[in-house]
Amino acid sequence: MSDRCNFSHWLALEGLRATPVRLAVLEILGEALRALRAQEILELIRTRRRVNKVTVYRILEDFTRRGMVRKLSLEGRVNHFELACEHHPPHPHFQCQTCREVQCLEPVALNQMWTELRGPVGNRADHIDIKVEGLCHKCRDMA
Amino acid sequence: MSDRCNFSHWLALEGLRATPVRLAVLEILGEALRALRAQEILELIRTRRRVNKVTVYRILEDFTRRGMVRKLSLEGRVNHFELACEHHPPHPHFQCQTCREVQCLEPVALNQMWTELRGPVGNRADHIDIKVEGLCHKCRDMA
DNA sequence: CTCGAAAATCAACTGAGTTGCAAGTATATT
DNA sequence: AATATACTTGCAACTCAGTTGATTTTCGAG
Ligand SMILES: [Mn+2]
Ligand SMILES: [Mn+2]
Ligand SMILES: [Zn+2]
Ligand SMILES: [Zn+2]
């Protein structure tokens, strides 16, 4: 996906050491074609090395706070994560009601909606999450 | 909010008995000016009567399945609920990053975006959730 | 090499939501 | 009314993604 990102350099810019676990998290998210759950990331890292889940959770939380990663609250209890590098601008997501799989959709222009979405005067709107729910083509074929 | 809803009648239409707990859930959601967490609903019911949390969770889950209530996954782990009666069409929500409070926004027209949001051909899009994150006017005044 | 800070680990915890089953209550049948 | 049946509620124990705090390991500066 984002072959153009130099993760070590990115970490340095953030003042973070390029540790193996941090790099693994970024590489896995960079290769993913969809947003991943923390547990999926953990399991993928474990195919290469021994890691504690707390380490991965803390790294994901830290990356999210720094804006390097986006945390998606698509359904209760399980968060999904995706890279928030310059090559992955924010975009809507599709989630299938049957298999719960998540797809990334193309970015959409919100120009005219943006003003309506601010809500009561005085609110500062920082970003907009769009989630589409339905039945994915795979589950549709099965039915 | 939805004084025009006859909850007993609505339950009858769904083939459900108008039990005190079901009515309490609907009345509380009907009076609410924002989406409520399950725990808030539980506490509000408990100001009137003794209830077990499982009962409330089961009722909320059932109402959600029937489309009488919308479950919002605004942030991990805690769901918010709101009435999905004819007087409350779907609409976007605003959540403050500081106080985590949720506001209901006015419905927006998605006509032109709807087609873009279907994703890969074959997907069936059923509904769209829009969440705006930012800083609410109250938290803004404090800073 | 030495030492302090950053990073990773471990075990124990949290808490929203769930499960299975027993007990209670309304409704239909006789 | 009495009984059978289905629906509803309660209770206790559980799940599991995520968190916390304390301890150990690793790394880089001096
Ligand atoms: Mn995405
Ligand atoms: Mn709302
Ligand atoms: Zn699917
Ligand atoms: Zn606020």
Coordinates of C-alpha atoms in Angstrom, one line a residue, chain A:
Chain A
M1 CA 0.0 0.0 0.0
S2 CA 2.2 2.8 1.1
D3 CA 5.6 1.7 -0.2
R4 CA 6.6 5.4 -0.4
C5 CA 6.6 5.8 3.4
N6 CA 9.9 5.6 5.2
F7 CA 8.8 4.4 8.5
S8 CA 12.2 4.8 10.3
H9 CA 12.3 8.3 9.2
W10 CA 8.7 8.9 10.2
L11 CA 9.4 7.7 13.7
A12 CA 12.5 9.8 13.9
L13 CA 10.4 12.9 13.0
E14 CA 8.1 12.0 15.9
G15 CA 11.1 11.7 18.2
L16 CA 10.5 7.9 18.6
R17 CA 13.1 5.2 18.4
A18 CA 12.6 2.8 15.4
T19 CA 12.1 -0.3 17.5
P20 CA 11.3 -3.6 15.9
V21 CA 7.7 -3.7 17.3
R22 CA 7.0 -0.1 16.2
L23 CA 8.3 -0.9 12.7
A24 CA 6.4 -4.1 12.6
V25 CA 3.1 -2.3 13.4
L26 CA 3.7 0.3 10.7
E27 CA 4.8 -2.2 8.1
I28 CA 1.8 -4.4 8.8
L29 CA -0.6 -1.5 8.6
G30 CA 1.2 -0.3 5.5
E31 CA 0.7 -3.6 3.7
A32 CA -2.9 -4.0 4.8
L33 CA -5.6 -3.5 2.3
R34 CA -8.1 -2.7 5.0
A35 CA -8.3 -1.5 8.5
L36 CA -7.1 -4.1 11.0
R37 CA -8.2 -4.9 14.6
A38 CA -5.5 -4.7 17.3
Q39 CA -5.7 -8.5 17.7
E40 CA -5.1 -9.1 14.0
I41 CA -2.0 -6.8 14.2
L42 CA -0.8 -8.6 17.2
E43 CA -1.1 -12.0 15.5
L44 CA 0.6 -10.8 12.4
I45 CA 3.5 -9.5 14.4
R46 CA 3.7 -12.8 16.2
T47 CA 4.4 -14.6 13.0
R48 CA 7.8 -12.8 13.0
R49 CA 8.6 -12.3 16.7
R50 CA 7.5 -12.7 20.3
V51 CA 5.5 -9.7 21.6
N52 CA 3.3 -8.9 24.5
K53 CA -0.1 -7.6 23.6
V54 CA 0.3 -4.6 26.0
T55 CA 3.2 -3.4 23.9
V56 CA 1.1 -3.4 20.8
Y57 CA -1.9 -1.7 22.4
R58 CA 0.4 1.0 23.9
I59 CA 2.1 1.6 20.5
L60 CA -1.3 1.8 18.7
E61 CA -2.6 4.2 21.3
D62 CA 0.5 6.4 21.1
F63 CA 0.4 6.4 17.2
T64 CA -3.2 7.3 17.4
R65 CA -2.6 10.2 19.7
R66 CA 0.2 11.5 17.4
G67 CA -2.1 11.2 14.4
M68 CA 0.1 8.6 12.7
V69 CA -2.7 6.1 12.8
R70 CA -6.5 6.4 12.7
K71 CA -8.5 4.5 15.2
L72 CA -12.0 3.5 13.8
S73 CA -14.9 2.8 16.1
L74 CA -16.9 0.9 13.6
E75 CA -18.7 -1.3 16.1
G76 CA -18.7 -1.6 19.8
R77 CA -15.8 -3.1 21.7
V78 CA -13.4 -3.7 18.8
N79 CA -11.4 -0.9 17.2
H80 CA -9.9 -1.0 13.8
F81 CA -6.6 0.8 12.9
E82 CA -5.2 2.1 9.7
L83 CA -2.2 4.2 8.7
A84 CA -2.7 7.9 8.6
C85 CA 0.3 8.8 6.5
E86 CA 0.2 11.3 3.7
H87 CA -0.6 8.6 1.2
H88 CA -3.8 7.6 3.0
P89 CA -6.1 10.5 3.4
P90 CA -9.2 10.1 5.5
H91 CA -12.0 8.2 3.7
P92 CA -15.3 6.5 4.4
H93 CA -15.6 2.9 5.3
F94 CA -18.0 0.1 4.5
Q95 CA -18.8 -2.6 6.9
C96 CA -20.8 -5.7 6.1
Q97 CA -23.6 -6.5 8.5
T98 CA -23.1 -10.2 8.0
C99 CA -19.4 -11.0 7.9
R100 CA -18.4 -7.7 9.7
E101 CA -15.6 -7.2 7.2
V102 CA -14.4 -3.7 6.7
Q103 CA -13.6 -2.1 3.3
C104 CA -11.9 1.3 2.7
L105 CA -13.9 3.4 0.3
E106 CA -12.6 6.2 -1.9
P107 CA -12.4 9.7 -0.3
V108 CA -15.4 11.9 -0.9
A109 CA -15.7 15.6 -1.1
L110 CA -17.6 17.1 1.7
N111 CA -17.3 20.8 0.8
Q112 CA -21.0 21.7 0.9
M113 CA -21.8 19.4 3.8
W114 CA -19.0 20.5 6.0
T115 CA -20.7 23.7 7.2
E116 CA -24.0 21.9 8.0
L117 CA -22.1 19.3 10.0
R118 CA -20.5 21.8 12.4
G119 CA -23.6 21.7 14.6
P120 CA -24.5 24.4 17.1
V121 CA -22.5 27.6 16.7
G122 CA -19.3 27.5 18.8
N123 CA -18.6 23.8 18.0
R124 CA -15.2 23.2 16.3
A125 CA -15.4 20.3 13.9
D126 CA -12.1 18.6 13.4
H127 CA -12.9 15.6 11.3
I128 CA -15.7 13.6 9.9
D129 CA -16.1 9.8 10.0
I130 CA -18.4 8.2 7.5
K131 CA -19.4 4.6 7.9
V132 CA -21.6 2.8 5.4
E133 CA -23.3 -0.4 6.5
G134 CA -24.8 -3.0 4.3
L135 CA -24.2 -6.4 2.7
C136 CA -20.9 -6.9 0.9
H137 CA -20.7 -8.5 -2.5
K138 CA -19.3 -11.8 -1.1
C139 CA -22.1 -12.2 1.4
R140 CA -24.6 -11.2 -1.2
D141 CA -23.5 -13.9 -3.6
M142 CA -23.9 -16.5 -0.8
A143 CA -27.6 -15.5 -0.2

